[in-house]
Amino acid sequence: MDVFKLRNDLIERYRDYATSFMRIRDQRIYERVTEALTEGRLWPDPQIGLNPAFHAGGTIDQLVADGLLHPDVAPVFRKDKAKSDAVGRPMTLHQHQLDAIRAARDGHDHVLTTGTGSGKSLSYMVPIVDHVLRTRSGSGVKALVVYPMNALANSQLEELDKFLKRGPWGHRPPVTYARYTGQEDDEARQRILTNPPDIVLTNYVMLELILTRYRDRRLVRHLDQLRFLVLDELHTYRGRQGADVALLVRRLREASGSPHLLCVGTSATLSTEGSHEDRQAKVAEVASLLFGATVRPSEVISETLERATPEGDITDPVFVSRLTARVASGAPPPASFAEFVDDPLSVWIEALFGLRFDDERLVRATPLALDGTGAGAEQLAEATKLDLATCRDAVERQLLAGYDVLNPTTGFPVFAFRLHQFLSRGDTVYASPEAPKHRYLTLNRQRFSPGDRGKVLLPLAFCRACGQDYYVVSRRPSGDGTGLVPRDLGDQTGEQGDVPGFIYLSDDQPWPDDEATVFARLPEEWSDDAGKLRPNRRDQLPRRQVVRPDGTLDLAAAARQAPRWAGGRRRPSASAWPAGCPTPAASGATSPG
């Protein structure tokens, strides 16, 4: 699959969708929004990040032979298990997975801080299964794995199905497991409560219910043999939620009465400041607070990376000469592993998109765009003095080929890369409250016009039928008078004292003065069968407002129906409008949206 082509097709469809209902009457605003769409403001250039090569930690079979794992673990954790092949192939672990297994076997609370695609779940599932096999399955819950989202629990359930439902034991796996997140039907819940599994996958909300609900007491009684408490995605527990989870862990300790509870956390980056040792100490401090147990900095396990390609200086003139010749040739990427990793373009890509040094350690490089100023294609063009299109095409082809070239030792692709594409739901247009041809327009959220704090910027919304723009505001009284403040389109309440509404301001279709024309522009439901205004709508009639550029209202001038701006220029019509579009084109039939 060509992920770059897939991305372009996706963007093209999203562009068509975003523009299909775009209706903007004001030509200046329309041109500004069209320009932003053309520049890709809603879909910035994608970021590319390589999944790096991990230092190998040995195979499951080797750990069994060394006595670190129970013999029956070997047939459980094997690669490429399938319905047609329940045996699979030997599995090679990463070094950080081995470090986590050793920490668990030594009885140390620990945290695994590694990136996406690093196999964090195996780091705790292997020692959990090993413990169950050593202590006999079926004697109570041995492990609780707590996820912040049900989707993660569902994914882990599928992984356990793959490992434990396929093997030489037939239909009766050596370790039992179940998901208990609130998604289960009553039959599944009763089965879990009657015969609790060795491993329970849950979320922190359900864990709270397990400890408090009367019907779950049977499950709590089977927690006395609990050995593992795993908090997955530790970095999601922040602020008040983090405090709630920390107290929940302490209550679980008390409710289970288990004297040997081992706490394990997995996380992406929890701390980015200071040296590697400083970050480990900070993570250990946070984990200790959550677990209610001491986690030593030495038990904060990070990934150990290594290069897939030879190490070298990509700025060296000899290397640059080889790189230039390689890209200029337009030759297809090598198909064999040895030739691919020795290719200067592969070396350059890994150095730019894959790895960097931090405290003399190899760490993941920050994802980088392929297109744009300072991006990958431009850097390659600057290094080789070749044209941008040639460089971009060469990098794309090499990345795609690298996913198909496998390391014969580990079985992993040389370049398992991720394409991060962010899509925006759409920016708001902001404008100063002035005549349409004079007002300042921007798609950036800001309070004032640049260089003039006397001109406030307010958000606009547009009628879906005719494209007329409205200022989306609330009228707010203050000690300095009454002014307009921005509000979200769906917010109909605001702060106490706020009056939500819209400001309609038009040069060519001003709000009329005669009653007949006013009634013609009101929504039909505002009138009774006799064609008269309903009493409950009287307070919602549009009212003329005199709006100063700073957003304050000149109430006295509005009361006098002043035909001019406070600054002396002719004032266009400005009306507070709670609902409906009063332009003749819309006929009051729709609301701004």
Coordinates of C-alpha atoms in Angstrom, one line a residue:
M1 CA 0.0 0.0 0.0
D2 CA 1.3 3.5 -0.9
V3 CA 0.5 5.5 2.2
F4 CA 1.5 8.7 0.5
K5 CA -1.1 8.2 -2.2
L6 CA -3.7 7.2 0.4
R7 CA -2.9 10.5 2.3
N8 CA -3.4 12.5 -0.9
D9 CA -6.7 10.8 -1.8
L10 CA -7.9 11.4 1.8
I11 CA -7.0 15.1 1.6
E12 CA -8.7 15.5 -1.7
R13 CA -11.9 14.0 -0.4
Y14 CA -11.8 16.2 2.7
R15 CA -11.2 19.3 0.6
D16 CA -14.2 18.4 -1.5
Y17 CA -16.3 17.9 1.6
A18 CA -15.1 21.1 3.3
T19 CA -15.9 23.2 0.3
S20 CA -19.2 21.5 -0.7
F21 CA -21.2 23.5 1.9
M22 CA -19.0 26.6 2.1
R23 CA -21.3 29.6 1.3
I24 CA -19.8 33.1 2.1
R25 CA -21.5 36.2 0.7
D26 CA -18.8 38.7 1.5
Q27 CA -16.3 38.5 -1.3
R28 CA -13.3 39.6 0.8
I29 CA -14.0 36.8 3.4
Y30 CA -14.6 34.3 0.6
E31 CA -11.2 35.0 -1.0
R32 CA -9.4 34.8 2.3
V33 CA -11.0 31.5 3.2
T34 CA -10.4 30.1 -0.3
E35 CA -6.7 31.1 -0.1
A36 CA -6.4 29.4 3.3
L37 CA -7.9 26.2 1.8
T38 CA -5.6 26.3 -1.2
E39 CA -2.6 26.7 1.2
G40 CA -3.7 23.6 3.1
R41 CA -4.4 25.4 6.3
L42 CA -6.9 22.7 7.4
W43 CA -4.5 19.9 6.6
P44 CA -0.8 20.8 7.3
D45 CA 2.0 18.8 5.8
P46 CA 2.1 15.3 7.3
Q47 CA 4.9 14.5 9.8
I48 CA 7.0 11.3 9.2
G49 CA 8.5 9.3 12.1
L50 CA 10.5 6.1 11.9
N51 CA 9.9 3.3 14.3
P52 CA 13.5 2.7 15.3
A53 CA 15.4 -0.6 15.6
F54 CA 15.5 -1.9 19.1
H55 CA 18.4 -3.7 20.7
A56 CA 17.5 -7.4 20.9
G57 CA 17.0 -9.0 24.3
G58 CA 16.9 -12.6 23.3
T59 CA 14.2 -15.0 22.4
I60 CA 11.4 -16.4 24.7
D61 CA 12.9 -19.8 24.2
Q62 CA 16.3 -18.6 25.5
L63 CA 14.7 -17.1 28.6
V64 CA 13.0 -20.4 29.3
A65 CA 16.3 -22.2 28.9
D66 CA 17.9 -19.7 31.3
G67 CA 15.2 -20.4 33.9
L68 CA 13.9 -16.8 33.8
L69 CA 10.5 -18.0 32.5
H70 CA 8.4 -21.0 33.1
P71 CA 8.7 -23.7 30.4
D72 CA 5.0 -23.4 29.4
V73 CA 5.5 -19.7 28.5
A74 CA 7.4 -20.7 25.4
P75 CA 4.4 -22.1 23.4
V76 CA 2.3 -19.1 24.4
F77 CA 4.3 -16.2 23.1
R78 CA 5.3 -17.0 19.6
K79 CA 5.1 -14.9 16.4
D80 CA 2.6 -15.3 13.5
K81 CA 0.2 -17.6 15.2
A82 CA -2.9 -18.2 13.1
K83 CA -5.8 -20.6 12.7
S84 CA -3.8 -22.5 10.2
D85 CA -0.6 -22.4 12.3
A86 CA -1.2 -22.5 16.0
V87 CA 2.5 -23.1 16.7
G88 CA 4.0 -20.0 15.0
R89 CA 7.6 -19.0 15.1
P90 CA 10.1 -18.1 17.9
M91 CA 9.7 -14.6 19.3
T92 CA 12.6 -12.3 19.8
L93 CA 12.1 -9.7 22.6
H94 CA 13.6 -6.2 22.7
Q95 CA 16.0 -5.2 25.4
H96 CA 13.5 -3.1 27.3
Q97 CA 11.0 -6.0 27.3
L98 CA 13.7 -8.2 28.9
D99 CA 14.5 -5.5 31.4
A100 CA 10.8 -5.3 32.4
I101 CA 10.6 -9.1 32.7
R102 CA 13.6 -9.1 35.0
A103 CA 12.2 -6.3 37.1
A104 CA 9.0 -8.2 37.6
R105 CA 10.8 -11.4 38.5
D106 CA 12.8 -9.5 41.1
G107 CA 9.6 -8.1 42.6
H108 CA 10.3 -4.4 41.8
D109 CA 7.6 -1.9 41.0
H110 CA 8.6 -0.3 37.7
V111 CA 7.6 1.9 34.8
L112 CA 8.2 1.3 31.2
T113 CA 8.6 4.6 29.2
T114 CA 8.9 3.7 25.5
G115 CA 7.4 4.9 22.3
T116 CA 4.7 3.7 20.0
G117 CA 5.3 0.3 18.5
S118 CA 7.8 -0.8 21.1
G119 CA 5.7 -3.7 22.5
K120 CA 4.9 -2.3 25.9
S121 CA 2.0 -4.8 26.5
L122 CA 4.3 -7.8 26.1
S123 CA 6.6 -6.3 28.8
Y124 CA 3.9 -7.0 31.4
M125 CA 1.9 -9.8 29.9
V126 CA 4.9 -12.2 29.7
P127 CA 5.7 -11.9 33.4
I128 CA 2.0 -12.1 34.3
V129 CA 1.5 -15.3 32.3
D130 CA 4.8 -16.6 33.8
H131 CA 3.5 -15.9 37.3
V132 CA 0.1 -17.6 36.7
L133 CA 1.8 -20.7 35.4
R134 CA 4.1 -20.9 38.4
T135 CA 1.3 -20.4 41.0
R136 CA -1.5 -22.4 39.3
S137 CA -4.3 -21.1 37.2
G138 CA -7.8 -20.7 38.7
S139 CA -7.0 -19.8 42.3
G140 CA -8.2 -16.2 42.0
V141 CA -7.4 -13.0 40.1
K142 CA -3.6 -12.7 39.7
A143 CA -3.5 -9.5 37.6
L144 CA -5.6 -6.4 37.0
V145 CA -4.7 -4.4 33.9
V146 CA -6.3 -1.0 34.0
Y147 CA -6.7 1.0 30.8
P148 CA -7.8 4.6 30.4
M149 CA -10.0 3.7 27.4
N150 CA -12.1 0.7 26.5
A151 CA -10.5 0.6 23.0
L152 CA -7.2 -0.3 24.5
A153 CA -8.7 -3.1 26.6
N154 CA -10.4 -4.4 23.5
S155 CA -7.2 -4.4 21.6
Q156 CA -5.4 -6.3 24.4
L157 CA -8.2 -8.8 24.5
E158 CA -7.6 -9.6 20.9
E159 CA -3.8 -10.0 21.5
L160 CA -4.5 -12.4 24.4
D161 CA -6.9 -14.4 22.1
K162 CA -4.1 -14.7 19.6
F163 CA -1.6 -16.0 22.2
L164 CA -3.7 -18.1 24.5
K165 CA -6.4 -19.5 22.2
R166 CA -3.9 -21.0 19.8
G167 CA -1.4 -23.6 21.0
P168 CA -0.9 -27.3 21.9
W169 CA -3.4 -27.1 24.7
G170 CA -6.4 -27.1 22.4
H171 CA -9.5 -25.3 23.6
R172 CA -8.5 -24.9 27.2
P173 CA -5.8 -22.3 27.6
P174 CA -3.3 -22.6 30.4
V175 CA -4.2 -19.0 31.6
T176 CA -7.7 -17.6 31.9
Y177 CA -8.5 -14.0 31.1
A178 CA -11.5 -11.7 30.6
R179 CA -12.5 -8.2 29.9
Y180 CA -14.6 -6.4 32.5
T181 CA -15.3 -2.9 31.3
G182 CA -19.0 -2.5 31.2
Q183 CA -19.3 -3.6 27.6
E184 CA -20.1 -7.2 28.6
D185 CA -23.6 -8.7 28.6
D186 CA -25.1 -10.1 31.8
E187 CA -24.1 -13.7 31.0
A188 CA -20.4 -12.7 30.6
R189 CA -20.5 -10.6 33.8
Q190 CA -22.0 -13.5 35.8
R191 CA -19.4 -15.9 34.4
I192 CA -16.6 -13.6 35.6
L193 CA -18.1 -13.1 39.1
T194 CA -18.8 -16.8 39.5
N195 CA -15.4 -18.0 38.3
P196 CA -13.0 -15.1 38.2
P197 CA -10.2 -15.4 35.6
D198 CA -6.5 -15.1 36.2
I199 CA -6.2 -11.8 34.3
V200 CA -8.9 -9.1 34.3
L201 CA -8.7 -6.3 31.7
T202 CA -10.7 -3.2 32.9
N203 CA -10.7 0.6 33.1
Y204 CA -10.3 2.8 36.1
V205 CA -14.1 3.7 36.2
M206 CA -15.0 0.0 36.3
L207 CA -12.4 -0.7 38.9
E208 CA -14.0 2.0 41.1
L209 CA -17.4 0.2 40.6
I210 CA -15.8 -3.2 41.4
L211 CA -14.7 -1.9 44.8
T212 CA -18.0 -0.2 45.6
R213 CA -20.9 -2.2 44.0
Y214 CA -22.5 -4.9 46.1
R215 CA -22.9 -7.3 43.2
D216 CA -19.1 -7.2 42.6
R217 CA -18.2 -8.3 46.1
R218 CA -17.6 -11.8 44.9
L219 CA -14.9 -10.6 42.6
V220 CA -13.3 -8.5 45.3
R221 CA -13.1 -11.6 47.5
H222 CA -11.0 -13.3 44.8
L223 CA -8.4 -10.5 44.8
D224 CA -6.5 -11.9 47.8
Q225 CA -4.0 -13.5 45.4
L226 CA -3.5 -10.4 43.3
R227 CA 0.1 -10.0 42.3
F228 CA 0.1 -7.5 39.4
L229 CA -1.6 -4.1 39.1
V230 CA -0.8 -2.6 35.7
L231 CA -1.7 1.0 34.8
D232 CA -1.4 1.3 31.1
E233 CA -0.8 4.8 29.5
L234 CA 0.3 6.3 32.8
H235 CA 0.7 9.7 31.3
T236 CA -3.1 10.1 30.9
Y237 CA -3.6 10.3 34.6
R238 CA -3.1 14.0 35.3
G239 CA -4.6 16.5 37.7
R240 CA -7.8 15.6 39.4
Q241 CA -8.1 12.3 37.5
G242 CA -4.6 11.4 38.6
A243 CA -5.5 12.1 42.2
D244 CA -8.6 9.9 41.8
V245 CA -6.6 7.0 40.4
A246 CA -3.9 7.3 43.1
L247 CA -6.6 7.0 45.8
L248 CA -8.2 4.2 43.9
V249 CA -4.9 2.2 43.9
R250 CA -4.7 2.7 47.7
R251 CA -8.2 1.5 48.2
L252 CA -7.5 -1.6 46.0
R253 CA -4.5 -2.4 48.2
E254 CA -6.7 -2.3 51.2
A255 CA -9.6 -4.2 49.7
S256 CA -7.4 -7.0 48.2
G257 CA -5.3 -7.5 51.3
S258 CA -2.6 -8.9 49.0
P259 CA 0.8 -8.5 50.7
H260 CA 2.9 -8.8 47.5
L261 CA 1.2 -6.4 45.1
L262 CA 3.5 -5.4 42.3
C263 CA 2.7 -2.2 40.4
V264 CA 3.7 -1.7 36.8
G265 CA 3.1 1.4 34.7
T266 CA 3.6 1.9 31.0
S267 CA 3.8 5.3 29.4
A268 CA 4.9 7.4 26.5
T269 CA 7.1 10.4 27.5
L270 CA 6.2 11.6 31.0
S271 CA 9.0 14.1 31.3
T272 CA 11.1 15.9 28.7
E273 CA 13.2 18.2 30.8
G274 CA 16.8 17.7 32.0
S275 CA 19.2 14.8 31.4
H276 CA 18.2 11.2 31.0
E277 CA 18.8 10.6 34.7
D278 CA 16.7 13.7 35.6
R279 CA 13.8 12.4 33.6
Q280 CA 14.0 9.0 35.2
A281 CA 13.9 10.6 38.6
K282 CA 10.9 12.7 37.7
V283 CA 9.0 9.7 36.3
A284 CA 9.8 7.6 39.4
E285 CA 8.5 10.4 41.6
V286 CA 5.2 10.6 39.7
A287 CA 4.8 6.8 39.6
S288 CA 5.5 6.5 43.3
L289 CA 2.8 9.1 44.0
L290 CA 0.3 7.1 41.9
F291 CA 1.2 3.7 43.2
G292 CA 1.6 4.6 46.8
A293 CA 4.8 2.6 46.7
T294 CA 8.4 3.5 46.0
V295 CA 9.6 3.3 42.4
R296 CA 13.3 3.8 42.1
P297 CA 14.7 5.8 39.2
S298 CA 16.7 2.7 38.2
E299 CA 13.3 0.9 37.7
V300 CA 12.2 3.4 35.1
I301 CA 12.9 1.4 32.0
S302 CA 13.4 3.2 28.7
E303 CA 14.0 1.8 25.2
T304 CA 17.5 0.8 24.0
L305 CA 17.8 1.8 20.3
E306 CA 20.3 0.9 17.7
R307 CA 20.9 1.9 14.1
A308 CA 19.6 -0.3 11.3
T309 CA 22.1 1.4 8.9
P310 CA 25.9 2.0 9.4
E311 CA 26.7 5.0 11.6
G312 CA 28.4 7.9 9.8
D313 CA 28.6 11.6 9.3
I314 CA 26.0 12.5 6.7
T315 CA 27.7 15.9 6.1
D316 CA 31.0 14.3 5.2
P317 CA 31.9 15.3 1.6
V318 CA 32.6 11.7 0.5
F319 CA 29.2 10.6 1.9
V320 CA 27.5 13.5 0.3
S321 CA 29.0 12.6 -3.1
R322 CA 27.8 9.0 -2.8
L323 CA 24.3 10.3 -1.7
T324 CA 24.1 12.7 -4.6
A325 CA 25.0 10.1 -7.1
R326 CA 22.5 7.7 -5.6
V327 CA 19.6 10.2 -5.8
A328 CA 20.5 11.5 -9.2
S329 CA 20.6 8.0 -10.6
G330 CA 16.9 7.5 -10.0
A331 CA 17.6 3.8 -9.4
P332 CA 15.0 1.8 -7.5
P333 CA 15.7 1.0 -3.8
P334 CA 17.8 -2.2 -3.2
A335 CA 15.7 -5.3 -2.5
S336 CA 18.1 -7.2 -0.2
F337 CA 18.6 -6.3 3.4
A338 CA 22.4 -5.9 3.2
E339 CA 22.3 -3.7 0.2
F340 CA 19.3 -1.6 1.5
V341 CA 20.9 -0.7 4.8
D342 CA 24.2 0.1 3.1
D343 CA 22.4 2.5 0.6
P344 CA 23.5 6.1 1.4
L345 CA 20.0 7.2 1.0
S346 CA 18.8 4.8 3.7
V347 CA 21.6 6.0 6.0
W348 CA 20.6 9.6 5.4
I349 CA 16.9 8.9 6.0
E350 CA 17.5 7.1 9.3
A351 CA 19.8 10.0 10.4
L352 CA 17.1 12.6 9.7
F353 CA 13.8 10.9 10.4
G354 CA 14.8 8.1 12.7
L355 CA 17.4 8.7 15.4
R356 CA 19.4 11.4 17.2
F357 CA 21.8 11.5 20.2
D358 CA 20.6 12.8 23.6
D359 CA 23.0 12.4 26.6
E360 CA 25.1 10.0 24.5
R361 CA 22.0 7.8 24.1
L362 CA 20.2 7.1 20.8
V363 CA 16.7 8.4 21.0
R364 CA 13.9 8.8 18.5
A365 CA 14.1 11.8 16.3
T366 CA 11.2 14.3 16.3
P367 CA 8.8 13.6 13.5
L368 CA 9.6 15.8 10.5
A369 CA 7.6 16.8 7.4
L370 CA 8.7 15.8 4.0
D371 CA 7.4 19.0 2.3
G372 CA 7.7 22.6 3.3
T373 CA 10.5 24.9 4.5
G374 CA 13.2 23.1 6.3
A375 CA 11.5 19.7 5.7
G376 CA 13.1 16.5 4.6
A377 CA 12.9 17.0 0.8
E378 CA 14.3 20.5 1.1
Q379 CA 17.2 19.3 3.3
L380 CA 18.1 16.6 0.8
A381 CA 17.9 19.1 -2.1
E382 CA 20.3 21.4 -0.2
A383 CA 22.7 18.6 0.5
T384 CA 22.8 17.2 -3.0
K385 CA 22.0 20.4 -5.1
L386 CA 19.4 18.4 -6.9
D387 CA 15.8 19.6 -7.7
L388 CA 13.2 19.3 -5.0
A389 CA 10.8 17.0 -6.9
T390 CA 13.6 14.4 -7.5
C391 CA 14.6 14.5 -3.8
R392 CA 11.0 14.1 -2.6
D393 CA 10.3 11.2 -4.9
A394 CA 13.5 9.4 -3.8
V395 CA 12.7 9.7 -0.1
E396 CA 9.1 8.5 -0.7
R397 CA 10.2 5.4 -2.7
Q398 CA 12.9 4.6 -0.2
L399 CA 10.6 4.8 2.8
L400 CA 8.0 2.6 1.1
A401 CA 10.6 0.0 0.0
G402 CA 12.0 0.0 3.6
Y403 CA 8.8 -1.3 5.0
D404 CA 9.0 -4.4 2.8
V405 CA 12.7 -5.1 3.5
L406 CA 12.9 -7.3 6.7
N407 CA 15.8 -7.7 9.1
P408 CA 16.6 -11.4 8.8
T409 CA 17.5 -11.5 12.5
T410 CA 14.5 -9.8 14.1
G411 CA 11.9 -10.1 11.3
F412 CA 11.0 -6.5 11.6
P413 CA 11.0 -4.0 8.7
V414 CA 14.0 -1.8 8.3
F415 CA 11.8 1.3 8.0
A416 CA 8.5 0.9 9.8
F417 CA 7.4 4.5 9.5
R418 CA 4.3 6.4 10.6
L419 CA 2.7 9.2 8.6
H420 CA 1.0 11.7 11.0
Q421 CA -1.7 13.7 9.3
F422 CA -3.7 16.2 11.3
L423 CA -7.0 17.5 10.0
S424 CA -8.7 20.6 11.3
R425 CA -12.5 20.9 11.5
G426 CA -12.1 24.4 10.1
D427 CA -11.0 27.8 11.4
T428 CA -13.2 30.7 12.5
V429 CA -13.0 34.0 10.7
Y430 CA -12.5 36.9 13.0
A431 CA -13.3 40.5 12.1
S432 CA -13.3 44.0 13.6
P433 CA -16.8 45.5 14.1
E434 CA -16.6 47.9 11.2
A435 CA -18.1 48.4 7.8
P436 CA -17.4 45.3 5.6
K437 CA -15.1 47.0 3.2
H438 CA -13.0 48.5 6.1
R439 CA -12.9 45.8 8.7
Y440 CA -9.8 43.8 9.5
L441 CA -10.1 40.0 8.8
T442 CA -8.0 37.1 10.0
L443 CA -8.3 33.4 10.5
N444 CA -6.1 33.5 13.6
R445 CA -7.7 33.6 17.0
Q446 CA -6.7 36.9 18.6
R447 CA -8.4 39.6 20.6
F448 CA -7.3 42.8 18.8
S449 CA -6.3 44.0 15.4
P450 CA -2.5 44.0 15.0
G451 CA -1.0 47.2 16.3
D452 CA -4.4 48.6 17.4
R453 CA -5.8 47.5 20.8
G454 CA -8.7 49.9 20.1
K455 CA -10.1 47.5 17.5
V456 CA -11.5 44.3 19.0
L457 CA -11.8 41.1 16.9
L458 CA -15.0 39.1 17.1
P459 CA -15.8 35.6 15.5
L460 CA -18.1 35.3 12.5
A461 CA -20.7 32.7 11.5
F462 CA -22.4 32.4 8.2
C463 CA -25.9 31.7 7.1
R464 CA -26.1 28.2 5.5
A465 CA -28.7 29.5 3.0
C466 CA -27.3 32.8 1.8
G467 CA -23.8 33.1 3.2
Q468 CA -24.5 36.3 5.2
D469 CA -22.0 36.8 8.0
Y470 CA -22.8 37.5 11.6
Y471 CA -20.7 38.4 14.6
V472 CA -21.2 35.7 17.2
V473 CA -21.3 37.6 20.5
S474 CA -22.8 38.1 23.9
R475 CA -23.8 41.5 25.3
R476 CA -22.1 41.9 28.7
P477 CA -22.5 44.7 31.1
S478 CA -19.5 45.9 33.1
G479 CA -18.3 48.8 35.1
D480 CA -17.2 50.6 32.0
G481 CA -20.5 50.2 30.2
T482 CA -21.9 47.5 28.0
G483 CA -19.8 45.7 25.4
L484 CA -19.7 42.8 23.1
V485 CA -17.6 39.7 23.9
P486 CA -17.0 36.7 21.6
R487 CA -18.8 33.4 22.3
D488 CA -18.9 30.0 20.8
L489 CA -21.7 29.4 18.3
G490 CA -23.4 26.7 20.4
D491 CA -23.1 28.6 23.7
Q492 CA -26.5 30.1 24.5
T493 CA -25.9 30.9 28.1
G494 CA -22.4 32.4 28.7
E495 CA -21.5 34.0 32.0
Q496 CA -24.1 35.4 34.4
G497 CA -25.6 38.6 33.0
D498 CA -24.6 37.8 29.4
V499 CA -27.2 38.1 26.6
P500 CA -26.2 35.9 23.7
G501 CA -27.0 36.9 20.1
F502 CA -25.7 37.9 16.7
I503 CA -24.7 41.2 15.2
Y504 CA -26.0 41.7 11.7
L505 CA -24.1 44.4 9.9
S506 CA -24.6 45.1 6.2
D507 CA -23.9 48.0 3.8
D508 CA -26.1 46.8 0.9
Q509 CA -29.0 45.1 2.9
P510 CA -29.4 47.3 6.0
W511 CA -32.1 46.4 8.5
P512 CA -35.3 48.1 7.5
D513 CA -37.4 50.6 9.5
D514 CA -40.9 50.0 8.2
E515 CA -43.0 47.4 10.0
A516 CA -44.1 45.4 6.9
T517 CA -40.5 44.8 5.7
V518 CA -39.4 43.9 9.2
F519 CA -42.2 41.3 9.5
A520 CA -41.3 39.9 6.1
R521 CA -37.8 39.1 7.3
L522 CA -38.8 37.4 10.5
P523 CA -39.0 33.6 10.8
E524 CA -42.6 32.4 10.1
E525 CA -42.9 30.8 13.5
W526 CA -42.6 34.3 15.1
S527 CA -46.1 35.2 13.9
D528 CA -49.4 33.9 14.9
D529 CA -52.2 32.8 12.6
A530 CA -53.4 36.5 12.2
G531 CA -49.9 37.5 11.1
K532 CA -49.1 39.4 14.3
L533 CA -45.9 39.0 16.3
R534 CA -46.2 36.5 19.1
P535 CA -45.9 38.1 22.5
N536 CA -43.1 35.8 23.6
R537 CA -41.0 36.9 20.6
R538 CA -41.3 40.7 21.3
D539 CA -38.2 40.8 23.4
Q540 CA -36.3 39.0 20.6
L541 CA -36.9 41.5 17.9
P542 CA -33.7 42.8 16.4
R543 CA -32.6 46.1 17.9
R544 CA -30.3 48.7 16.4
Q545 CA -27.0 48.9 18.1
V546 CA -24.2 51.4 17.8
V547 CA -21.0 49.4 18.1
R548 CA -17.7 51.1 18.6
P549 CA -14.5 49.6 17.1
D550 CA -13.4 48.5 20.6
G551 CA -16.6 46.4 21.0
T552 CA -18.4 48.7 23.4
L553 CA -21.9 49.8 22.8
D554 CA -23.1 53.4 22.6
L555 CA -26.5 52.8 24.2
A556 CA -27.4 56.5 24.1
A557 CA -26.7 56.8 20.4
A558 CA -28.7 53.6 19.7
A559 CA -31.6 55.0 21.7
R560 CA -31.6 58.1 19.5
Q561 CA -31.4 55.9 16.4
A562 CA -28.3 57.8 15.4
P563 CA -27.6 57.4 11.7
R564 CA -23.8 57.7 12.1
W565 CA -20.9 55.9 13.7
A566 CA -19.5 57.3 16.9
G567 CA -16.4 58.3 14.8
G568 CA -18.6 60.3 12.3
R569 CA -18.8 57.9 9.4
R570 CA -22.1 56.6 8.1
R571 CA -23.2 53.7 10.2
P572 CA -24.3 50.5 8.5
S573 CA -27.2 48.6 10.1
A574 CA -26.3 46.6 13.1
S575 CA -28.9 44.4 14.8
A576 CA -28.8 41.9 17.7
W577 CA -30.4 38.8 16.3
P578 CA -31.1 35.7 18.5
A579 CA -32.2 33.4 15.7
G580 CA -32.8 33.3 12.0
C581 CA -31.2 35.1 9.0
P582 CA -32.9 38.4 8.2
T583 CA -31.5 38.8 4.7
P584 CA -34.0 38.7 1.8
A585 CA -32.2 35.8 0.2
A586 CA -32.7 33.6 3.3
S587 CA -36.2 34.9 4.1
G588 CA -35.6 34.2 7.8
A589 CA -35.7 30.5 7.2
T590 CA -32.4 29.4 8.7
S591 CA -30.0 30.2 11.4
P592 CA -26.3 31.1 11.2
G593 CA -24.1 28.0 11.3

